[in-house]
PDB file of C-alpha atoms in Angstrom:
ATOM      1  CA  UNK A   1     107.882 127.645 103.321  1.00  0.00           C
ATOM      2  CA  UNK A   2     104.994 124.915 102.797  1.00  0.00           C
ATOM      3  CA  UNK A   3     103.648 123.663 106.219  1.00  0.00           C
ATOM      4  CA  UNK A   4     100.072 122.441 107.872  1.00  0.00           C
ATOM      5  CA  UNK A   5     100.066 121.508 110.957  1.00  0.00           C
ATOM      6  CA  UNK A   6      97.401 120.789 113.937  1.00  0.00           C
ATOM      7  CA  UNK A   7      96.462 121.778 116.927  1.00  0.00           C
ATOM      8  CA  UNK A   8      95.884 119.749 119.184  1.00  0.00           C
ATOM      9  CA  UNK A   9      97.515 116.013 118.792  1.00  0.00           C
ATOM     10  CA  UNK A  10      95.030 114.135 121.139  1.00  0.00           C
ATOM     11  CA  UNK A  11      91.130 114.873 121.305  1.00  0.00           C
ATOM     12  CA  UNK A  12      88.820 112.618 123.599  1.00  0.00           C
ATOM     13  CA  UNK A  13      84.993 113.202 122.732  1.00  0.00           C
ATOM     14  CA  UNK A  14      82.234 111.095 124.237  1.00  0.00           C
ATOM     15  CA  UNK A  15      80.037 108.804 122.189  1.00  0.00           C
ATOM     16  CA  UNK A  16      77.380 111.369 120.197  1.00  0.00           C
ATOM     17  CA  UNK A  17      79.017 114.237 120.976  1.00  0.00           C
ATOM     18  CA  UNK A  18      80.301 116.477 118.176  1.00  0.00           C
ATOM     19  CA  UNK A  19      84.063 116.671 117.624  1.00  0.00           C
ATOM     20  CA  UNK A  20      85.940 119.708 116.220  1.00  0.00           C
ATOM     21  CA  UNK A  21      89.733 118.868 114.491  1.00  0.00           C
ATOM     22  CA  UNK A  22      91.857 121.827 113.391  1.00  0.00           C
ATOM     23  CA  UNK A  23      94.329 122.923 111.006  1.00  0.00           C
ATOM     24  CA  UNK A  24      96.783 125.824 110.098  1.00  0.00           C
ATOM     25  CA  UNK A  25      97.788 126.131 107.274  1.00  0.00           C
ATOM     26  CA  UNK A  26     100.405 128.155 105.581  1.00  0.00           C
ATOM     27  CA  UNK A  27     101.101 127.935 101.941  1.00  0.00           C
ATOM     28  CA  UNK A  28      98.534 130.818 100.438  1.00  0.00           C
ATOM     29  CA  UNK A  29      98.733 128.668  97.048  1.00  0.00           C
ATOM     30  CA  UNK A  30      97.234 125.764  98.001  1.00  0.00           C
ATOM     31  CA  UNK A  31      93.603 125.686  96.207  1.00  0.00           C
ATOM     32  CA  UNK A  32      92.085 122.536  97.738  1.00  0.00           C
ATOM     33  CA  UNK A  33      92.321 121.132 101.390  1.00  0.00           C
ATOM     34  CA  UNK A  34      91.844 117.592 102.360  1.00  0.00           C
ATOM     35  CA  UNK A  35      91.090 115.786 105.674  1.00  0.00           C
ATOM     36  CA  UNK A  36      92.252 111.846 105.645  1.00  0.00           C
ATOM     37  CA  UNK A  37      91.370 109.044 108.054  1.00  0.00           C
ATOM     38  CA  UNK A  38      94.011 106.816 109.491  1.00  0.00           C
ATOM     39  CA  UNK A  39      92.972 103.917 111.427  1.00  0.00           C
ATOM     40  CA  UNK A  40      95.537 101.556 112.776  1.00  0.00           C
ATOM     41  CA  UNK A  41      97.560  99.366 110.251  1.00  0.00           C
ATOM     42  CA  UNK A  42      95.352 101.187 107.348  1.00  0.00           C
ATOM     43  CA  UNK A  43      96.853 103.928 104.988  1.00  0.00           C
ATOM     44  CA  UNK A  44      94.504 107.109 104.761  1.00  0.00           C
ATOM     45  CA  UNK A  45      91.228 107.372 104.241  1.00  0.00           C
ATOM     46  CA  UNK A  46      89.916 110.450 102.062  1.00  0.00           C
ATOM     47  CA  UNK A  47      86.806 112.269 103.907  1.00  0.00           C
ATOM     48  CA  UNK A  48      86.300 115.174 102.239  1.00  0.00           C
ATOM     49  CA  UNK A  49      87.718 117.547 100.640  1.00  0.00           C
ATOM     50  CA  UNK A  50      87.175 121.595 100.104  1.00  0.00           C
ATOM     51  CA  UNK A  51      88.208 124.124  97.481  1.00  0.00           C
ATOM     52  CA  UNK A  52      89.590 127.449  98.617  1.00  0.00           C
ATOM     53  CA  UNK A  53      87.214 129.186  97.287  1.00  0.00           C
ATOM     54  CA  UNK A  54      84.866 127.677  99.079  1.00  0.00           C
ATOM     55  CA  UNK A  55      84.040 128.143 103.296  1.00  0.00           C
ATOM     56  CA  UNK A  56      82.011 125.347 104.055  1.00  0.00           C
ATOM     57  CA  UNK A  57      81.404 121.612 102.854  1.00  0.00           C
ATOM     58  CA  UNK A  58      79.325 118.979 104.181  1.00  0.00           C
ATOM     59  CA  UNK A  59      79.149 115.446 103.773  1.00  0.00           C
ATOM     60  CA  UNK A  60      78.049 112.617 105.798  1.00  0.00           C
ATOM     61  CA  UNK A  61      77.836 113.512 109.295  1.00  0.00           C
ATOM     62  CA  UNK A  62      80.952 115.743 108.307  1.00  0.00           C
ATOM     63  CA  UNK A  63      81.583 119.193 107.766  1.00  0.00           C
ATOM     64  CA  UNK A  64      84.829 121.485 107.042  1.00  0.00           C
ATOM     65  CA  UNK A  65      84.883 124.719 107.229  1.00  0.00           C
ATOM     66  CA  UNK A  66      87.862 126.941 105.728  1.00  0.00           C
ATOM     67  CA  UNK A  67      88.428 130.690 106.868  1.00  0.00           C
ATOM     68  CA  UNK A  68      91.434 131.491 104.166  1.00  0.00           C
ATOM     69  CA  UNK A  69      91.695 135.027 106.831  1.00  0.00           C
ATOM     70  CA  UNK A  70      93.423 133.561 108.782  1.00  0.00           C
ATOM     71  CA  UNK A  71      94.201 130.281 107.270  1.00  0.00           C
ATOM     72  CA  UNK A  72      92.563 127.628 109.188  1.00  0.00           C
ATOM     73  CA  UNK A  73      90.368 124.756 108.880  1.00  0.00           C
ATOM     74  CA  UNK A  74      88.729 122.801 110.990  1.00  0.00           C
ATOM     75  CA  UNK A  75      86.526 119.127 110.306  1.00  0.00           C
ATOM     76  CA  UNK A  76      83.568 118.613 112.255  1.00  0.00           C
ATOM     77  CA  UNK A  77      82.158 114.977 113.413  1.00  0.00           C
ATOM     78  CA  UNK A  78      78.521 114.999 114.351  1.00  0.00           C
ATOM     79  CA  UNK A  79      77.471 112.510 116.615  1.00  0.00           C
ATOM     80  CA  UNK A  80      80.720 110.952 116.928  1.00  0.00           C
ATOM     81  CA  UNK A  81      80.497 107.590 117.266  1.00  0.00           C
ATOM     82  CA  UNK A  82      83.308 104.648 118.299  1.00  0.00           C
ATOM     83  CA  UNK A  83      84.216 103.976 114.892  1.00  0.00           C
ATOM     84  CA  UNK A  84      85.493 107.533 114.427  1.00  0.00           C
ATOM     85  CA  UNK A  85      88.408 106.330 116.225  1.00  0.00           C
ATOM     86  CA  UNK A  86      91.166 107.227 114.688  1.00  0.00           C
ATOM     87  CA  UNK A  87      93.992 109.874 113.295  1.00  0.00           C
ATOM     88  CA  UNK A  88      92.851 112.550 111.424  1.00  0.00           C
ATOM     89  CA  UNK A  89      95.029 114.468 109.025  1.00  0.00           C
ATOM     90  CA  UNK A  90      94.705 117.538 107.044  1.00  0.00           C
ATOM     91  CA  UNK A  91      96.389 118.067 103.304  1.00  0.00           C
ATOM     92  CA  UNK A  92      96.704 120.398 101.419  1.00  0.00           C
ATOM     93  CA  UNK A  93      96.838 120.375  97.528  1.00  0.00           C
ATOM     94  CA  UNK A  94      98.198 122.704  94.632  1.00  0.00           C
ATOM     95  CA  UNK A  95      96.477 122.260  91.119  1.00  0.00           C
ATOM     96  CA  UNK A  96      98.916 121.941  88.429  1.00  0.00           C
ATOM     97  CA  UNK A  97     101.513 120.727  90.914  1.00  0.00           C
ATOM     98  CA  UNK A  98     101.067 117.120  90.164  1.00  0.00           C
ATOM     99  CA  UNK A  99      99.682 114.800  93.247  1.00  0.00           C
ATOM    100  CA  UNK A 100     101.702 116.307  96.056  1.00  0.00           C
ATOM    101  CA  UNK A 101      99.712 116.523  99.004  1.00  0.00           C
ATOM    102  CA  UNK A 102     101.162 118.092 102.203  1.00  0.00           C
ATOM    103  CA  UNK A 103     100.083 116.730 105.329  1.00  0.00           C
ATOM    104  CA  UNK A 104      99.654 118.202 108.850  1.00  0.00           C
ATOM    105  CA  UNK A 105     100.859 116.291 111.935  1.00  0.00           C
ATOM    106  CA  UNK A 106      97.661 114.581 112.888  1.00  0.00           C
ATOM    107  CA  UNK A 107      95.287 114.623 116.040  1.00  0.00           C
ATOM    108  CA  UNK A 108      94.398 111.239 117.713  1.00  0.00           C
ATOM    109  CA  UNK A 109      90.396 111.335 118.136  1.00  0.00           C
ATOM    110  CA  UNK A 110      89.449 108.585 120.822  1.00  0.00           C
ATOM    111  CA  UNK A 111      85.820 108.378 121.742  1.00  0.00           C
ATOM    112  CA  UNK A 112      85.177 107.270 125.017  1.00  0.00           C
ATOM    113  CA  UNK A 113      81.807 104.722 125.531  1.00  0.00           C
TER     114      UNK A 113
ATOM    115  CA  UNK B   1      87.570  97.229  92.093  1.00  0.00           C
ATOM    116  CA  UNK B   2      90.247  95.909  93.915  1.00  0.00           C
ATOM    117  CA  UNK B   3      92.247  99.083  96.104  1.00  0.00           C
ATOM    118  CA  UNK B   4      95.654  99.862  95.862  1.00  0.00           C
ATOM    119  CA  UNK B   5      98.247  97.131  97.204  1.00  0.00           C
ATOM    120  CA  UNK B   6     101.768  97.049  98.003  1.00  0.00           C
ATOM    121  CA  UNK B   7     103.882  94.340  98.950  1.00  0.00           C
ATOM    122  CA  UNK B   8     105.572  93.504 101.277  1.00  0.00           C
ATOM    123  CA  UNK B   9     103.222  94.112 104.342  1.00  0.00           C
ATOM    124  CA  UNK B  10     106.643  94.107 106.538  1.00  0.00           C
ATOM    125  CA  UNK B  11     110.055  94.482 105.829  1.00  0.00           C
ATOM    126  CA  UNK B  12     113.311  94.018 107.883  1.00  0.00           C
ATOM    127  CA  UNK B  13     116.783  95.076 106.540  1.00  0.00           C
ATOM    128  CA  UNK B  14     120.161  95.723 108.382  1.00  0.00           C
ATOM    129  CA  UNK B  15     121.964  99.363 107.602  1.00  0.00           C
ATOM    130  CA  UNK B  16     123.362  99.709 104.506  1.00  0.00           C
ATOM    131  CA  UNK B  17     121.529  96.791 102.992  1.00  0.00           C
ATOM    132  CA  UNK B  18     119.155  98.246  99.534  1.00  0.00           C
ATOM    133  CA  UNK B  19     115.478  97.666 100.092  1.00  0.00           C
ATOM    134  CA  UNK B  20     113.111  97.906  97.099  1.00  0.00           C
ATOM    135  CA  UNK B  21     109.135  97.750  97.554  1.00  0.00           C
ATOM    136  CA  UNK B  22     106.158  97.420  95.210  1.00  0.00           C
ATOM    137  CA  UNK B  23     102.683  99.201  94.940  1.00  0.00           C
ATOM    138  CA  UNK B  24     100.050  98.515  92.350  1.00  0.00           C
ATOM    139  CA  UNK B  25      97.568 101.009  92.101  1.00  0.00           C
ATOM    140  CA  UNK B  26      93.999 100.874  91.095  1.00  0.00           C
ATOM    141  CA  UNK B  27      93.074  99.941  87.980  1.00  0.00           C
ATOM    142  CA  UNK B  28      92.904 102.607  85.208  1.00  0.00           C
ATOM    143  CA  UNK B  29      94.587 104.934  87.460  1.00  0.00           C
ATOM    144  CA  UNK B  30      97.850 106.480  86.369  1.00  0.00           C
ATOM    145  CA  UNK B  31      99.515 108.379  89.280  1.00  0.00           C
ATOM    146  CA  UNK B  32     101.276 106.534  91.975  1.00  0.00           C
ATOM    147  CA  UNK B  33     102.751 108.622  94.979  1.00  0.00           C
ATOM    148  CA  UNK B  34     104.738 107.793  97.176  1.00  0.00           C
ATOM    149  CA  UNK B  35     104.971 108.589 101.320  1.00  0.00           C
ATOM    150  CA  UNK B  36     106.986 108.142 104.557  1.00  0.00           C
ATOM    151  CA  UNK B  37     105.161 107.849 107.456  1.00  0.00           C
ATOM    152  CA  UNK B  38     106.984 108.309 110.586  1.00  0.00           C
ATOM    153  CA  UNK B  39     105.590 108.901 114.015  1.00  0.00           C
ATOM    154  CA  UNK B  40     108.570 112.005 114.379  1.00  0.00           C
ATOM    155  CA  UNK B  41     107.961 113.458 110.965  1.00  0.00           C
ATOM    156  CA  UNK B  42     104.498 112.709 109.770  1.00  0.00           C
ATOM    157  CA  UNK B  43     103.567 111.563 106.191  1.00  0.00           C
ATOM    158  CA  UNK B  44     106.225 112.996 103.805  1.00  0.00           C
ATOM    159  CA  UNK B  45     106.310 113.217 100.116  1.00  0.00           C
ATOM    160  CA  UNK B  46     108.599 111.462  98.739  1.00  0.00           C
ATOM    161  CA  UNK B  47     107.868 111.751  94.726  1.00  0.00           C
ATOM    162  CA  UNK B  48     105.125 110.948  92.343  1.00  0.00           C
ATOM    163  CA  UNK B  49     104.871 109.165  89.223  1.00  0.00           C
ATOM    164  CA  UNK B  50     102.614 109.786  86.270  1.00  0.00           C
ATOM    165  CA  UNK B  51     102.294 107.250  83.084  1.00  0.00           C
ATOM    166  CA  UNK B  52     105.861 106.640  83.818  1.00  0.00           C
ATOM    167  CA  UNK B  53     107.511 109.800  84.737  1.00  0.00           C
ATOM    168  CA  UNK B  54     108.790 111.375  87.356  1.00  0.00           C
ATOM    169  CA  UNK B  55     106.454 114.551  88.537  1.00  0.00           C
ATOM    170  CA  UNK B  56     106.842 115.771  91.645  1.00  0.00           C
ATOM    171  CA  UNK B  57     109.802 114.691  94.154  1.00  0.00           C
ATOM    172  CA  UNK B  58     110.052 115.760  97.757  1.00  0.00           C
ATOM    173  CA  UNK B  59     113.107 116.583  99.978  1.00  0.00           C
ATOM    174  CA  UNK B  60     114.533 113.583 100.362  1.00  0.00           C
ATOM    175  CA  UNK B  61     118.199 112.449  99.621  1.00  0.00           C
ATOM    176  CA  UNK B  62     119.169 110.302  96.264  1.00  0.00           C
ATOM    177  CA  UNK B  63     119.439 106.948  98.272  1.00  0.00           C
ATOM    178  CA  UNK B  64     115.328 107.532  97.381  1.00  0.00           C
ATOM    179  CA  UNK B  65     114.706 106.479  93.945  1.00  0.00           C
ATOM    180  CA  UNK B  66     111.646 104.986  92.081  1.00  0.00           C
ATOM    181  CA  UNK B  67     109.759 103.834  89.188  1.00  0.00           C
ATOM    182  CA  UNK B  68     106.605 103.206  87.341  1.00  0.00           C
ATOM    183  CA  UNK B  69     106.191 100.800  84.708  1.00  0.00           C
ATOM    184  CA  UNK B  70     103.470 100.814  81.809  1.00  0.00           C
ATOM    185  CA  UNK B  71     100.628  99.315  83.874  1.00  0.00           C
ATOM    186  CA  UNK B  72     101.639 102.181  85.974  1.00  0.00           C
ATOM    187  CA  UNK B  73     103.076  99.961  88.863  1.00  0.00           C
ATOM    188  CA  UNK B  74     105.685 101.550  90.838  1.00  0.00           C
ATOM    189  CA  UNK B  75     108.357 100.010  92.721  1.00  0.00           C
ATOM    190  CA  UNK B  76     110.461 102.653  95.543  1.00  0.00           C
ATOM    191  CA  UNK B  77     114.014 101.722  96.066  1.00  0.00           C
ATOM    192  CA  UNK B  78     115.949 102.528  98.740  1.00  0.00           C
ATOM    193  CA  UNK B  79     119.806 102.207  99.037  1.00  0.00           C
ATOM    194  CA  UNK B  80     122.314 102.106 101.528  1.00  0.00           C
ATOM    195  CA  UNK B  81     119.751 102.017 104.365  1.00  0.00           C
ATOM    196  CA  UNK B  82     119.691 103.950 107.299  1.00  0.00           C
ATOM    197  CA  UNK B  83     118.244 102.999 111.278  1.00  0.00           C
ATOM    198  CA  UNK B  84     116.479 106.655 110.183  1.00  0.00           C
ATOM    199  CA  UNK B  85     114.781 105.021 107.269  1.00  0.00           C
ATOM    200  CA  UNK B  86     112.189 102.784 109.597  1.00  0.00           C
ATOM    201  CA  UNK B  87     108.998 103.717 108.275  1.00  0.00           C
ATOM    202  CA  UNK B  88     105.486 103.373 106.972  1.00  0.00           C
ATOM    203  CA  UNK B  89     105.911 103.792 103.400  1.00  0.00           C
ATOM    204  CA  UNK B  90     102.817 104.412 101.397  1.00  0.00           C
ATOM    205  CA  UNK B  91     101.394 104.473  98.480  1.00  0.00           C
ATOM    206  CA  UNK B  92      98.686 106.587  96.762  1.00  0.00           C
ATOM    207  CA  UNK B  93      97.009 105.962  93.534  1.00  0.00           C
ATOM    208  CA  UNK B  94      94.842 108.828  92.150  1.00  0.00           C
ATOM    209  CA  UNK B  95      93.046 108.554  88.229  1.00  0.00           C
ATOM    210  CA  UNK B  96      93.695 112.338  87.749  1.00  0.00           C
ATOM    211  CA  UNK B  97      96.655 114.264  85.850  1.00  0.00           C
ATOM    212  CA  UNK B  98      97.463 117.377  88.711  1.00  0.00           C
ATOM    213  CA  UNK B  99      94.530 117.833  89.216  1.00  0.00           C
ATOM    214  CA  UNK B 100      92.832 117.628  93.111  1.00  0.00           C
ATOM    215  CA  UNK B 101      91.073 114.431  93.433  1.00  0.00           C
ATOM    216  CA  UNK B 102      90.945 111.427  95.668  1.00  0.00           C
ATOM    217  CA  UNK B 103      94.073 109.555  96.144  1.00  0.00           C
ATOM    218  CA  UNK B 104      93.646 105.966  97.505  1.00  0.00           C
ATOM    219  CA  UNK B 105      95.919 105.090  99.921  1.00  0.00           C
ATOM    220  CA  UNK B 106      97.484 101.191 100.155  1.00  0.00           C
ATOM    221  CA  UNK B 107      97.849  99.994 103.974  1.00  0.00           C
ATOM    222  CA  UNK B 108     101.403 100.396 103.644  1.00  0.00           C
ATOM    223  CA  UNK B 109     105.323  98.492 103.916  1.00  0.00           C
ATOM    224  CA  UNK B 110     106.490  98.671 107.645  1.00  0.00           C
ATOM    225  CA  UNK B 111     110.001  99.009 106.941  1.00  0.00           C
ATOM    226  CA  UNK B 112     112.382  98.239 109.918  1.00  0.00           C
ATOM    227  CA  UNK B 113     116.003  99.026 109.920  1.00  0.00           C
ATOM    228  CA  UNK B 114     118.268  97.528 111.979  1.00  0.00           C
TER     229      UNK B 114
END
């Protein structure tokens, strides 16, 4: 069946380091993977997204990388800095299957001063 | 533009009591989704709406039911409540028919059962 799910559930990265967030995934269908933003007592925040036919995006100070081998993808924080705080989910998306999203568990990213 | 909202912020009911909460998405857009966020479970589907039908719905039992109305508001319902039913419930509100695109989360309903 459909599932995502993390790694790790807790990462601790000092101020400016880089931080690296996982994700399996397992549904071969899904054609478009998300990675969200949670900070407490908000909803999700969209980052960025990537097709499957793609292996790398970047954005600002972000980057996600998708290796559909062996179904994994991973964001990347450069410089991270305290207001990356937060939990980080991954989705993953179906085209022509209406707005379902399917979310991994989550990993806690605390950045230590 | 103004984001999506939902009211109420927080919610308490007593089991077996019906609960029914609101979400009004971004203006223009036309899908609302729906989500349970529990710290066991994760963020769950629960069902979408698009220009007032029902889309998608996730695995979740018929006490779940929902709406949209034709400025694409939604309101979730729940019935017979459960202690199991404590939850984030949130809303997303995307422009796009199926098709991969942003969805704009509200903040959320903190739902407590008791």
């Amino acid at each position: 069946g459909e599932s995502v799910g993390l790694h790790l559930p807790t990462l601790s990265v000092q101020e400016g380091d880089n931080s690296i967030i996982n994700c399996a995934y397992s549904n071969s269908a899904s054609d478009y993977f998300i990675w969200y933003k949670q900070e407490s007592g908000k909803g999700p925040q969209f980052i960025i997204d990537i097709r499957s036919n793609m292996d790398k995006r970047q954005g600002q100070r972000v980057t996600v990388l998708l290796n559909k081998t062996v179904k994994h993808l991973s964001l990347q924080i450069a410089a991270t800095q305290p207001g990356d705080s937060a939990v980080y989910f991954c989705a993953e998306f179906v085209t022509g299957g209406g707005n379902k999203l399917t979310f991994g568990t989550g990993t806690q990213l605390k950045v230590e001063l | 533009k103004a984001g999506v909202t939902q009211t109420p912020r927080y919610l308490i009911k007593t089991r077996g009591q019906q609960v029914t909460l609101s979400c009004s998405p971004i203006s223009g857009h036309r899908s609302v989704s729906w989500y349970q966020q529990t710290p066991g479970q994760g963020l769950q589907f629960l069902f979408e709406y698009f220009s007032e039908t029902q889309r998608n719905k996730g695995n979740f039992p018929g006490r779940f039911s929902g709406r949209q109305f034709s400025n694409s508001r939604s309101e979730m319902n729940v019935s017979t409540l459960e202690l199991g039913d404590s939850a984030l419930y949130l809303c997303a509100s995307s422009s796009t028919g199926g098709v991969a695109g942003e969805q704009y989360f509200g903040p959320g309903t903190r739902l407590t059962v008791t």
